[in-house]
Amino acid sequence: MNADLAARVLAGERRALARAVTLVESTRADHRAEAAALLETLRGHGRQALRIGLSGTPGVGKSTFIEAFGMMLVARGLSVAVLAVDPSSTRSGGSILGDKTRMERLSREPSAFIRPSPSLSHLGGVSRRTREAVALCEAAGFDVVLIETVGVGQSETMVAEMCDIFVLLLAPAGGDELQGVKRGIMEIADLILVNKADGELKSAATRTCADYAGALRLMRKRAQDPEGFPKALTVSALQDDGLDRAWEEMQALADWRKAKGHWQDRRAEQAAHWFEEEVRGGLLARLRTDREVKRRMAETGARVADGEISADAAAREMLTWLKG
Amino acid sequence: MNADLAARVLAGERRALARAVTLVESTRADHRAEAAALLETLRGHGRQALRIGLSGTPGVGKSTFIEAFGMMLVARGLSVAVLAVDPSSTRSGGSILGDKTRMERLSREPSAFIRPSPSLSHLGGVSRRTREAVALCEAAGFDVVLIETVGVGQSETMVAEMCDIFVLLLAPAGGDELQGVKRGIMEIADLILVNKADGELKSAATRTCADYAGALRLMRKRAQDPEGFPKALTVSALQDDGLDRAWEEMQALADWRKAKGHWQDRRAEQAAHWFEEEVRGGLLARLRTDREVKRRMAETGARVADGEISADAAAREMLTWLKG
């Protein structure tokens, strides 16, 4: 069955791809094993999509941008997959890309694939699932894979670790909005796009863009960047303005990195990074899944809560037991 | 020597406390063992400080507030320790509480203890160190321990897990600043203090405070809160205004929680939480400290980077080896 599913994914069948993504999203042990086998079967297809990470806080017009940008790519004869990473706080819930109606036009395009955000889970789970979904879209032959994330917590760093180019989408700001963007995000952005450069906000967008261009110039130049990068541009997703330019800049950057070998180096580093992450995740999973370990953790935790033993002494005791 | 150090900490000697904090901050294995022994010796002293977590982004007047608030407590005959948590991004550096000159008056008070932020490290390390420093200050008999953090990343959640009361310090805002505060922080705050309620900013502070009070009313009431909490107040650290009121509210909340048993429950839950964190940290530490494990991780990581094996297959291989 998996061999068939693999063949259909490789043939670019949307329904097979959707089923494969559902499989990698499942946490059931038998599904996990199937997913791992499927991904192994798909290895070595030699296809490489351009993986674009896109971050932006709610209100910057992310859906409108993805739809317009995606339609522009489709018009150029390219296929595009859109995935979402939404590691929302476990307390407050919250979601992006809840359904496909956000991007109605794009979702009707035969060469587009839009995957809504899966239900909440721990960050590690979100990360592996998304990474595997990216691998599936790549195997299915997509030219561009857009990985969308809301601008909170560690999700940007995670997305940056699985994309070739990282784009930060911003809205025009009044005043010192610059402070609002975390420095860490500025440092991983390859391209800053100030959206809504239309109508009344046009001049504000131009000003905001100039502010960010200035801030980017003050930052340390990265070895894997050609002259002029990272770059800030204005776009209007609503009026379909500046999207071609943005795409050309992304391509220029990608071509330069490929020519210099930085592209391949980065993918290699990312793979090594995810290997380490998986090992860490696997070690911790034992605490959640092994029945005997869980029982002992609960017992020891209760002794700590009762004040019978300190948290640190209890942890040392538990670690010794886990090693034995 | 440790018995002597322990006795001196219990006697409230500032220099012994400072030395003990330095000891728990050390990552050297022999120091770690000494620190663990010291903390075990100090257990059971029966003293409880009021642990106040304080979060605020740069610019809200955190240093001025801590100095004024600390001086107010000292004037009431209370002793106060100030600790800082600064899990700055590994990329950008950044620091708070770099030295004591930030709070010159308070640092000269004999009943105050101010500890600058330790050098950068991974979040887990910061957390344990701070927790242990809190335990030391408590053993030394401080009435109040203020744990300060910048409003970024997971540091608030971490601080919330080690304090009895969590205070969010804000500056007056123009317009829809409400969006700027992450919902997750609002949800853990017991008290919101809008600082700079003086001079030209006074009316803006009053407005901002009313906005937050409204937002807090819309949130789900928590079982461990008395009527009216969480609460928003205006203060002026500069003019020493509203600090008494803030302190009275904190005490009222603390008293209510103690009377209802929530206080003890929370400390018990926190201890159990830290036990689990320590176990997780200990499991992962093996990857960084065991020479043979490190060698094999590096070798396998290199095979992944070369494309010889997938990240996931490599991780499974490594996990099997670690178990065996």
XYZ file of C-alpha atoms in Angstrom:
648
model
C 0.000 0.000 0.000
C 2.799 2.364 0.906
C 4.623 1.595 -2.316
C 1.452 2.567 -4.149
C 1.009 5.714 -2.059
C 4.645 6.611 -2.653
C 4.249 6.174 -6.415
C 1.146 8.325 -6.435
C 2.830 11.046 -4.380
C 5.771 10.997 -6.792
C 3.277 11.308 -9.657
C 2.058 14.516 -8.028
C -1.441 13.298 -7.211
C -3.076 15.807 -4.875
C -5.252 13.286 -3.063
C -2.350 10.945 -2.425
C -0.307 13.867 -1.135
C -3.136 14.911 1.172
C -3.379 11.361 2.487
C 0.370 11.168 3.001
C 0.349 14.449 4.949
C -2.470 13.110 7.125
C -0.336 10.031 7.747
C 2.722 12.024 8.913
C 0.469 14.139 11.120
C -0.877 11.127 12.969
C 0.582 10.303 16.357
C -0.558 6.659 16.311
C 2.419 4.320 16.562
C 1.447 2.237 13.505
C 0.913 5.412 11.469
C 4.289 6.729 12.615
C 5.938 3.550 11.370
C 4.053 3.762 8.059
C 4.989 7.416 7.699
C 8.658 6.643 8.353
C 8.583 3.859 5.762
C 6.860 6.115 3.230
C 9.432 8.869 3.710
C 12.274 6.357 3.313
C 10.705 5.080 0.091
C 10.458 8.629 -1.198
C 14.087 9.470 -0.468
C 16.422 10.025 -3.362
C 13.860 11.397 -5.803
C 16.285 14.252 -6.388
C 13.659 16.973 -6.568
C 14.196 20.233 -4.793
C 11.493 22.794 -4.220
C 12.280 26.337 -3.218
C 11.271 26.303 0.423
C 10.143 29.753 1.500
C 9.451 30.485 5.150
C 6.949 33.301 5.695
C 6.391 34.935 9.043
C 4.017 37.707 9.955
C 1.859 38.633 12.916
C -1.934 38.673 12.564
C -3.099 41.758 10.699
C -0.245 42.172 8.242
C -2.307 40.604 5.464
C -0.644 37.204 5.349
C -3.554 35.335 3.764
C -4.025 37.997 1.114
C -0.304 37.961 0.416
C -0.077 34.176 0.133
C -3.075 34.069 -2.159
C -1.766 36.836 -4.450
C 1.805 35.537 -4.384
C 0.642 31.995 -5.017
C -1.571 33.074 -7.919
C 1.371 34.969 -9.420
C 3.525 31.830 -9.213
C 0.766 29.719 -10.730
C 0.417 32.231 -13.579
C 4.133 31.717 -14.240
C 3.509 28.015 -14.635
C 4.847 27.070 -11.226
C 3.187 24.783 -8.702
C 2.962 25.897 -5.085
C 2.225 24.181 -1.788
C 1.251 26.145 1.330
C 1.813 24.683 4.802
C 1.240 26.297 8.174
C 3.072 26.106 11.467
C 1.011 27.262 14.393
C 2.511 26.325 17.734
C -0.108 28.304 19.597
C 0.086 28.672 23.302
C -1.487 25.686 24.996
C -3.365 28.051 27.238
C -4.930 30.411 24.782
C -5.473 28.250 21.731
C -5.571 30.417 18.640
C -5.024 29.291 15.095
C -3.990 30.299 11.639
C -5.036 28.759 8.396
C -8.014 27.105 10.000
C -9.495 26.327 6.630
C -8.992 26.778 2.956
C -11.564 29.538 2.633
C -8.843 31.968 3.608
C -7.349 31.550 0.129
C -10.296 30.742 -1.996
C -8.856 31.477 -5.424
C -5.562 29.744 -4.788
C -7.198 26.666 -3.311
C -9.138 26.153 -6.558
C -5.960 26.132 -8.660
C -4.967 22.631 -9.782
C -1.282 23.419 -9.346
C -1.720 24.632 -5.785
C -1.912 22.585 -2.588
C -3.025 24.201 0.664
C -2.829 22.363 3.914
C -4.670 23.753 6.932
C -2.906 23.885 10.255
C -3.099 20.654 12.215
C -4.463 20.642 15.728
C -2.344 21.884 18.574
C 0.493 19.847 19.905
C 3.882 20.328 21.499
C 6.375 22.329 19.464
C 8.524 19.299 18.694
C 5.555 17.507 17.168
C 4.590 20.501 15.052
C 8.122 20.747 13.809
C 8.529 17.132 12.717
C 5.118 17.033 11.103
C 5.772 20.188 9.118
C 9.223 19.019 8.088
C 7.806 15.746 6.859
C 4.971 17.532 5.045
C 7.591 19.699 3.315
C 9.465 16.565 2.261
C 6.230 15.112 0.862
C 5.430 18.257 -1.136
C 8.960 18.242 -2.488
C 8.616 14.592 -3.506
C 5.318 15.445 -5.198
C 7.243 17.816 -7.426
C 6.126 21.220 -6.192
C 8.279 24.082 -7.378
C 7.663 26.237 -4.353
C 6.750 25.250 -0.802
C 5.573 28.140 1.368
C 5.812 27.502 5.089
C 3.715 30.023 6.930
C 3.997 30.897 10.588
C 2.591 33.454 12.977
C 5.193 35.698 14.497
C 5.270 34.301 17.993
C 7.559 32.297 20.202
C 9.995 29.925 18.649
C 8.019 29.172 15.531
C 10.104 31.456 13.322
C 13.349 29.845 14.365
C 11.831 26.466 13.683
C 10.578 27.495 10.253
C 13.908 29.133 9.438
C 15.531 25.757 10.111
C 13.434 24.113 7.419
C 13.394 26.692 4.634
C 15.842 27.984 2.050
C 14.683 31.581 2.219
C 13.008 33.338 5.100
C 10.608 36.195 4.412
C 9.203 38.540 7.028
C 5.900 40.200 6.156
C 5.126 43.470 7.914
C 2.419 46.121 7.868
C 3.102 49.853 7.542
C 3.713 51.385 10.929
C 3.185 54.754 12.518
C 6.143 55.747 14.659
C 8.755 53.467 16.101
C 7.326 50.124 15.091
C 10.882 48.925 14.543
C 10.976 48.046 18.229
C 8.055 45.702 17.729
C 10.009 43.258 15.586
C 12.271 41.078 17.597
C 15.906 41.434 16.715
C 16.260 37.677 16.378
C 13.707 37.673 13.558
C 15.446 40.514 11.743
C 18.610 38.450 11.913
C 17.140 35.430 10.178
C 15.108 37.341 7.559
C 16.412 37.264 3.993
C 13.693 39.559 2.724
C 11.413 41.966 4.542
C 8.204 42.781 2.699
C 6.154 45.726 3.894
C 2.645 44.918 2.738
C -0.358 47.231 2.222
C 1.649 49.702 0.148
C -1.562 50.956 -1.395
C -4.157 53.699 -0.898
C -3.806 55.716 2.276
C -1.087 53.499 3.707
C 1.240 53.800 0.727
C 3.459 56.523 2.116
C 3.540 54.926 5.558
C 4.620 51.662 3.903
C 7.398 53.446 2.023
C 8.615 55.031 5.237
C 8.448 51.779 7.188
C 10.327 50.046 4.413
C 13.063 52.679 4.484
C 13.325 52.296 8.266
C 13.813 48.562 7.974
C 16.222 48.903 5.067
C 18.256 51.176 7.323
C 18.083 48.741 10.225
C 19.157 45.876 7.964
C 22.173 47.848 6.750
C 23.293 48.242 10.340
C 23.324 44.498 10.863
C 26.308 42.273 10.350
C 26.559 41.012 6.807
C 26.197 37.252 6.483
C 28.653 35.241 4.427
C 25.867 33.384 2.629
C 24.351 36.610 1.259
C 25.129 38.452 -1.958
C 25.545 42.236 -1.963
C 22.355 44.045 -0.989
C 20.849 41.238 1.084
C 18.931 41.055 3.381
C 16.625 43.471 1.591
C 13.410 45.369 2.380
C 10.713 45.975 -0.251
C 7.180 47.310 -0.295
C 4.391 45.204 -1.767
C 0.641 45.432 -2.113
C -0.918 42.013 -2.043
C -4.307 43.659 -2.524
C -3.285 45.414 -5.745
C -0.893 42.697 -6.839
C 1.940 45.173 -6.775
C 5.605 44.355 -6.165
C 5.037 40.609 -5.985
C 6.979 39.956 -9.204
C 9.863 41.976 -7.871
C 9.778 40.061 -4.581
C 9.830 36.759 -6.448
C 12.750 37.889 -8.582
C 14.718 38.847 -5.495
C 14.029 35.449 -3.954
C 15.207 33.732 -7.097
C 18.321 35.893 -7.318
C 19.184 35.017 -3.745
C 18.513 31.320 -4.314
C 20.617 31.252 -7.492
C 23.510 33.013 -5.809
C 23.460 30.633 -2.865
C 23.275 27.621 -5.160
C 26.228 28.899 -7.185
C 28.302 29.516 -4.059
C 27.403 26.192 -2.450
C 25.684 27.885 0.495
C 22.361 26.351 -0.523
C 23.636 22.796 -0.256
C 25.585 23.583 2.927
C 22.479 24.988 4.539
C 20.371 21.971 3.653
C 23.076 19.687 5.038
C 23.252 21.680 8.267
C 19.483 21.657 8.566
C 19.374 17.872 8.149
C 22.015 17.452 10.859
C 20.088 19.853 13.071
C 16.863 17.870 12.662
C 18.693 14.640 13.397
C 19.799 16.084 16.739
C 16.311 17.406 17.417
C 14.822 13.993 16.734
C 17.272 12.318 19.091
C 16.410 14.828 21.808
C 12.701 14.370 21.157
C 13.066 10.590 21.197
C 14.871 10.626 24.532
C 12.132 12.746 26.096
C 9.351 10.688 24.511
C 10.298 7.794 26.775
C 9.028 9.819 29.742
C 5.609 10.129 28.127
C 5.208 6.733 26.523
C 6.906 4.052 28.651
C 4.325 2.852 31.164
C 6.810 1.886 33.874
C 8.722 5.156 33.481
C 5.478 7.143 33.648
C 4.407 5.360 36.806
C 7.713 6.054 38.524
C 7.727 9.698 37.371
C 4.245 10.192 38.838
C 5.186 8.535 42.129
C 8.387 10.510 42.496
C 6.622 13.721 41.458
C 4.081 13.155 44.233
C 6.884 12.740 46.786
C 8.356 16.036 45.585
C 4.985 17.792 45.841
C 4.631 16.458 49.398
C 7.990 17.966 50.306
C 9.394 14.531 51.127
C 12.344 15.018 48.792
C 13.708 18.017 46.885
C 13.030 18.359 43.153
C 16.734 18.070 42.415
C 17.428 15.050 44.595
C 14.360 13.360 43.114
C 15.560 14.117 39.595
C 18.976 12.647 40.342
C 17.311 9.530 41.755
C 15.100 9.228 38.675
C 17.993 9.725 36.243
C 20.043 7.051 37.970
C 17.106 4.675 37.712
C 16.590 5.509 34.002
C 20.240 4.733 33.275
C 20.216 1.414 35.117
C 33.099 23.960 54.440
C 29.597 23.560 53.084
C 28.177 23.128 56.552
C 29.820 26.413 57.465
C 28.541 28.106 54.293
C 25.067 26.748 54.984
C 25.125 28.080 58.527
C 26.268 31.485 57.335
C 23.553 31.601 54.654
C 20.949 30.674 57.267
C 22.343 33.478 59.448
C 21.540 35.845 56.582
C 25.150 36.815 55.830
C 25.229 38.701 52.533
C 28.704 37.572 51.535
C 27.941 33.928 52.228
C 24.753 34.246 50.194
C 26.646 35.827 47.314
C 29.173 33.009 47.413
C 26.424 30.401 47.515
C 24.723 31.972 44.481
C 28.032 31.937 42.625
C 28.323 28.265 43.492
C 24.898 27.352 42.088
C 25.668 29.374 38.967
C 28.797 27.383 38.228
C 28.621 24.637 35.623
C 31.724 22.824 36.911
C 30.842 19.289 37.975
C 32.457 19.567 41.426
C 30.679 22.868 42.023
C 27.395 21.314 40.927
C 27.856 18.560 43.489
C 28.749 21.089 46.185
C 25.742 23.217 45.252
C 23.429 20.200 45.449
C 24.835 19.271 48.865
C 24.470 22.843 50.087
C 20.846 23.025 48.950
C 20.088 19.702 50.645
C 21.658 20.961 53.873
C 19.525 24.094 53.687
C 16.255 22.205 53.180
C 13.697 22.250 55.934
C 14.519 25.691 57.320
C 10.798 26.421 57.104
C 11.195 29.979 55.873
C 9.026 31.263 53.063
C 9.660 34.486 51.199
C 7.025 36.098 49.054
C 8.351 35.318 45.594
C 7.269 38.014 43.164
C 7.873 37.569 39.437
C 8.207 40.852 37.553
C 8.096 41.087 33.798
C 8.406 44.119 31.589
C 9.941 44.971 28.249
C 12.820 47.453 28.067
C 11.585 51.009 28.425
C 8.784 50.465 30.931
C 10.981 51.665 33.782
C 11.715 48.328 35.392
C 14.907 49.399 37.184
C 13.284 52.559 38.548
C 10.315 50.515 39.691
C 12.397 47.848 41.402
C 14.493 50.462 43.146
C 11.465 52.451 44.379
C 9.469 49.338 45.270
C 12.459 47.798 47.036
C 13.125 50.988 49.001
C 9.470 51.084 50.044
C 9.715 47.504 51.344
C 12.948 48.279 53.163
C 11.296 51.322 54.778
C 8.611 48.947 56.053
C 11.298 46.883 57.737
C 11.290 44.107 55.140
C 14.325 42.582 53.471
C 14.322 42.149 49.695
C 16.413 40.150 47.218
C 16.395 40.949 43.495
C 17.321 38.282 40.949
C 17.260 38.491 37.175
C 16.392 35.995 34.466
C 17.722 36.940 31.064
C 17.547 34.110 28.563
C 18.704 36.371 25.738
C 18.776 35.079 22.213
C 22.011 33.236 21.551
C 22.358 35.219 18.352
C 21.874 38.745 19.521
C 23.157 38.677 23.084
C 21.547 41.454 25.075
C 21.334 41.688 28.841
C 19.453 43.096 31.751
C 20.710 43.916 35.182
C 24.294 43.961 33.985
C 25.451 45.595 37.199
C 24.254 46.989 40.450
C 24.550 50.602 39.367
C 21.076 50.315 37.904
C 19.682 50.436 41.418
C 22.187 52.451 43.301
C 20.141 53.374 46.336
C 18.705 49.922 46.857
C 22.056 48.203 46.453
C 23.438 50.256 49.354
C 20.676 49.104 51.707
C 21.869 46.475 54.206
C 18.572 44.609 53.981
C 18.651 44.381 50.184
C 20.496 41.876 48.026
C 20.829 42.473 44.287
C 22.244 39.825 42.021
C 23.276 40.778 38.479
C 22.250 38.526 35.618
C 24.635 35.635 35.038
C 26.244 35.118 31.660
C 24.226 33.622 28.815
C 23.382 29.976 28.772
C 20.636 27.660 27.581
C 17.190 28.330 29.015
C 17.243 25.190 31.166
C 20.445 26.312 32.830
C 19.121 29.804 33.495
C 16.026 28.308 35.018
C 17.748 25.951 37.435
C 20.262 28.556 38.500
C 17.555 31.109 39.212
C 15.432 28.593 41.064
C 18.356 27.627 43.241
C 19.237 31.276 43.848
C 15.631 31.856 44.970
C 15.927 28.918 47.368
C 19.146 30.385 48.771
C 17.592 33.837 49.298
C 14.663 32.179 51.025
C 17.000 30.226 53.276
C 18.837 33.459 54.058
C 15.569 34.766 55.465
C 14.550 37.381 52.898
C 10.965 38.513 53.199
C 10.554 39.256 49.520
C 12.364 37.794 46.514
C 11.828 39.722 43.294
C 12.536 37.720 40.159
C 12.885 40.068 37.231
C 12.642 39.115 33.576
C 12.509 40.871 30.231
C 9.313 40.300 28.333
C 10.600 37.955 25.678
C 10.346 34.324 24.755
C 9.609 31.773 27.384
C 11.223 33.603 30.243
C 7.906 34.788 31.688
C 6.478 31.293 31.777
C 9.633 30.101 33.465
C 9.522 32.864 36.056
C 5.794 32.304 36.616
C 6.672 28.696 37.504
C 8.946 29.839 40.306
C 7.021 32.712 41.877
C 3.973 33.094 44.082
C 2.710 36.259 42.418
C 3.353 37.424 38.884
C 3.408 41.143 38.128
C 3.442 42.646 34.654
C 4.898 46.143 34.393
C 3.739 48.254 31.433
C 4.248 51.764 30.139
C 1.402 54.080 29.131
C 0.470 53.509 25.512
C -0.926 55.602 22.739
C -3.575 53.750 20.771
C -4.036 50.025 20.592
C -1.039 48.894 22.599
C -3.169 46.097 24.040
C -2.182 44.054 21.010
C 1.456 44.384 22.003
C 1.097 42.265 25.113
C 0.921 38.606 24.377
C -2.257 36.976 25.534
C -0.277 34.272 27.318
C 1.322 36.872 29.580
C -2.010 38.461 30.384
C -3.205 35.043 31.440
C -0.464 34.476 33.978
C -0.386 38.027 35.396
C -1.852 38.515 38.864
C -1.299 42.236 38.815
C -0.721 44.649 35.937
C 1.044 47.853 36.898
C 1.021 50.708 34.407
C 4.090 52.718 35.322
C 4.954 56.355 34.528
C 1.609 57.626 35.768
C 3.131 61.053 36.275
C 3.563 64.368 34.451
C 2.535 64.368 30.835
C 1.935 60.638 30.711
C -0.475 60.534 33.624
C -3.691 60.593 31.611
C -2.303 58.109 29.081
C -1.400 55.802 31.963
C -4.909 56.053 33.384
C -6.379 55.233 29.986
C -4.009 52.320 29.416
C -4.808 50.991 32.875
C -8.544 51.153 32.160
C -7.991 49.310 28.869
C -6.146 46.501 30.609
C -8.625 46.367 33.449
C -11.298 45.873 30.797
C -9.297 43.192 29.043
C -8.687 41.379 32.336
C -12.407 41.395 33.109
C -13.049 39.627 29.809
C -10.730 36.804 30.747
C -11.785 33.632 32.474
C -11.710 33.905 36.226
C -9.194 31.614 37.879
C -10.150 29.480 40.858
C -7.105 30.550 42.838
C -8.053 34.245 42.640
C -10.226 36.264 45.016
C -12.848 38.682 43.671
C -11.310 41.508 41.645
C -8.125 39.686 40.604
C -6.213 39.857 38.329
C -6.131 43.617 38.757
C -4.651 46.600 36.894
C -3.279 49.651 38.719
C -1.332 52.757 37.797
C 1.942 53.532 39.563
C 4.679 56.105 39.312
C 7.992 54.637 40.334
C 9.582 58.048 39.718
C 7.258 59.852 42.137
C 6.903 56.913 44.493
C 3.183 56.895 43.876
C 0.903 53.868 44.057
C 3.641 51.520 45.272
C 2.087 51.094 48.708
C -1.216 50.237 47.099
C 0.476 47.717 44.791
C 2.179 46.080 47.763
C -1.086 45.907 49.691
C -2.785 44.216 46.749
C 0.026 41.675 46.528
C -0.291 40.940 50.219
C -4.070 40.644 50.009
C -3.717 38.154 47.186
C -1.029 36.195 49.003
C -3.058 36.071 52.224
C -6.172 34.905 50.398
C -4.273 32.153 48.603
C -2.625 31.029 51.822
C -5.983 30.896 53.570
C -7.550 28.881 50.749
C -4.633 26.477 50.408
C -3.877 27.624 46.843
C -0.506 28.962 47.909
C 0.715 25.589 49.194
C -0.848 23.767 46.240
C 0.954 26.033 43.826
C 4.321 25.547 45.497
C 3.779 21.780 45.457
C 2.864 21.836 41.757
C 5.866 24.005 41.001
C 8.194 21.598 42.797
C 6.756 18.663 40.827
C 7.129 20.671 37.629
C 10.781 21.405 38.329
C 11.412 17.773 39.143
C 10.128 16.828 35.681
C 12.137 19.623 34.083
C 15.279 18.411 35.815
C 14.717 14.863 34.604
C 14.225 16.102 31.038
C 17.310 18.292 31.327
C 19.332 15.419 32.765
C 18.361 13.090 29.938
C 19.415 15.644 27.344
C 22.614 16.500 29.187
C 23.923 13.065 28.339
C 24.112 14.125 24.692
C 26.375 17.032 25.591
C 28.522 15.521 28.305
C 29.137 11.818 27.602
C 32.224 11.598 25.404
C 31.246 8.393 23.623
C 27.708 9.653 22.996
C 29.050 12.947 21.677
C 31.411 11.165 19.291
C 28.650 8.995 17.911
C 26.249 11.948 17.580
C 28.869 13.851 15.584
C 29.604 10.877 13.325
C 25.944 10.157 12.676
C 25.209 13.858 12.169
C 27.925 13.968 9.502
C 26.348 11.010 7.687
C 23.017 12.855 7.733
C 24.602 16.032 6.372
C 26.193 13.967 3.578
C 22.772 12.619 2.614
C 23.872 9.065 3.373
C 20.969 8.503 5.735
C 17.814 10.480 6.533
C 17.613 12.542 9.718
C 14.801 10.377 11.002
C 16.405 7.019 10.250
C 19.622 8.276 11.825
C 17.746 9.402 14.911
C 16.088 6.004 15.271
C 19.487 4.320 14.932
C 20.971 6.606 17.567
C 18.079 6.123 19.978
C 18.348 2.342 19.698
C 22.050 2.593 20.433
C 21.447 4.885 23.433
C 18.978 2.411 24.908
C 21.225 -0.600 24.481
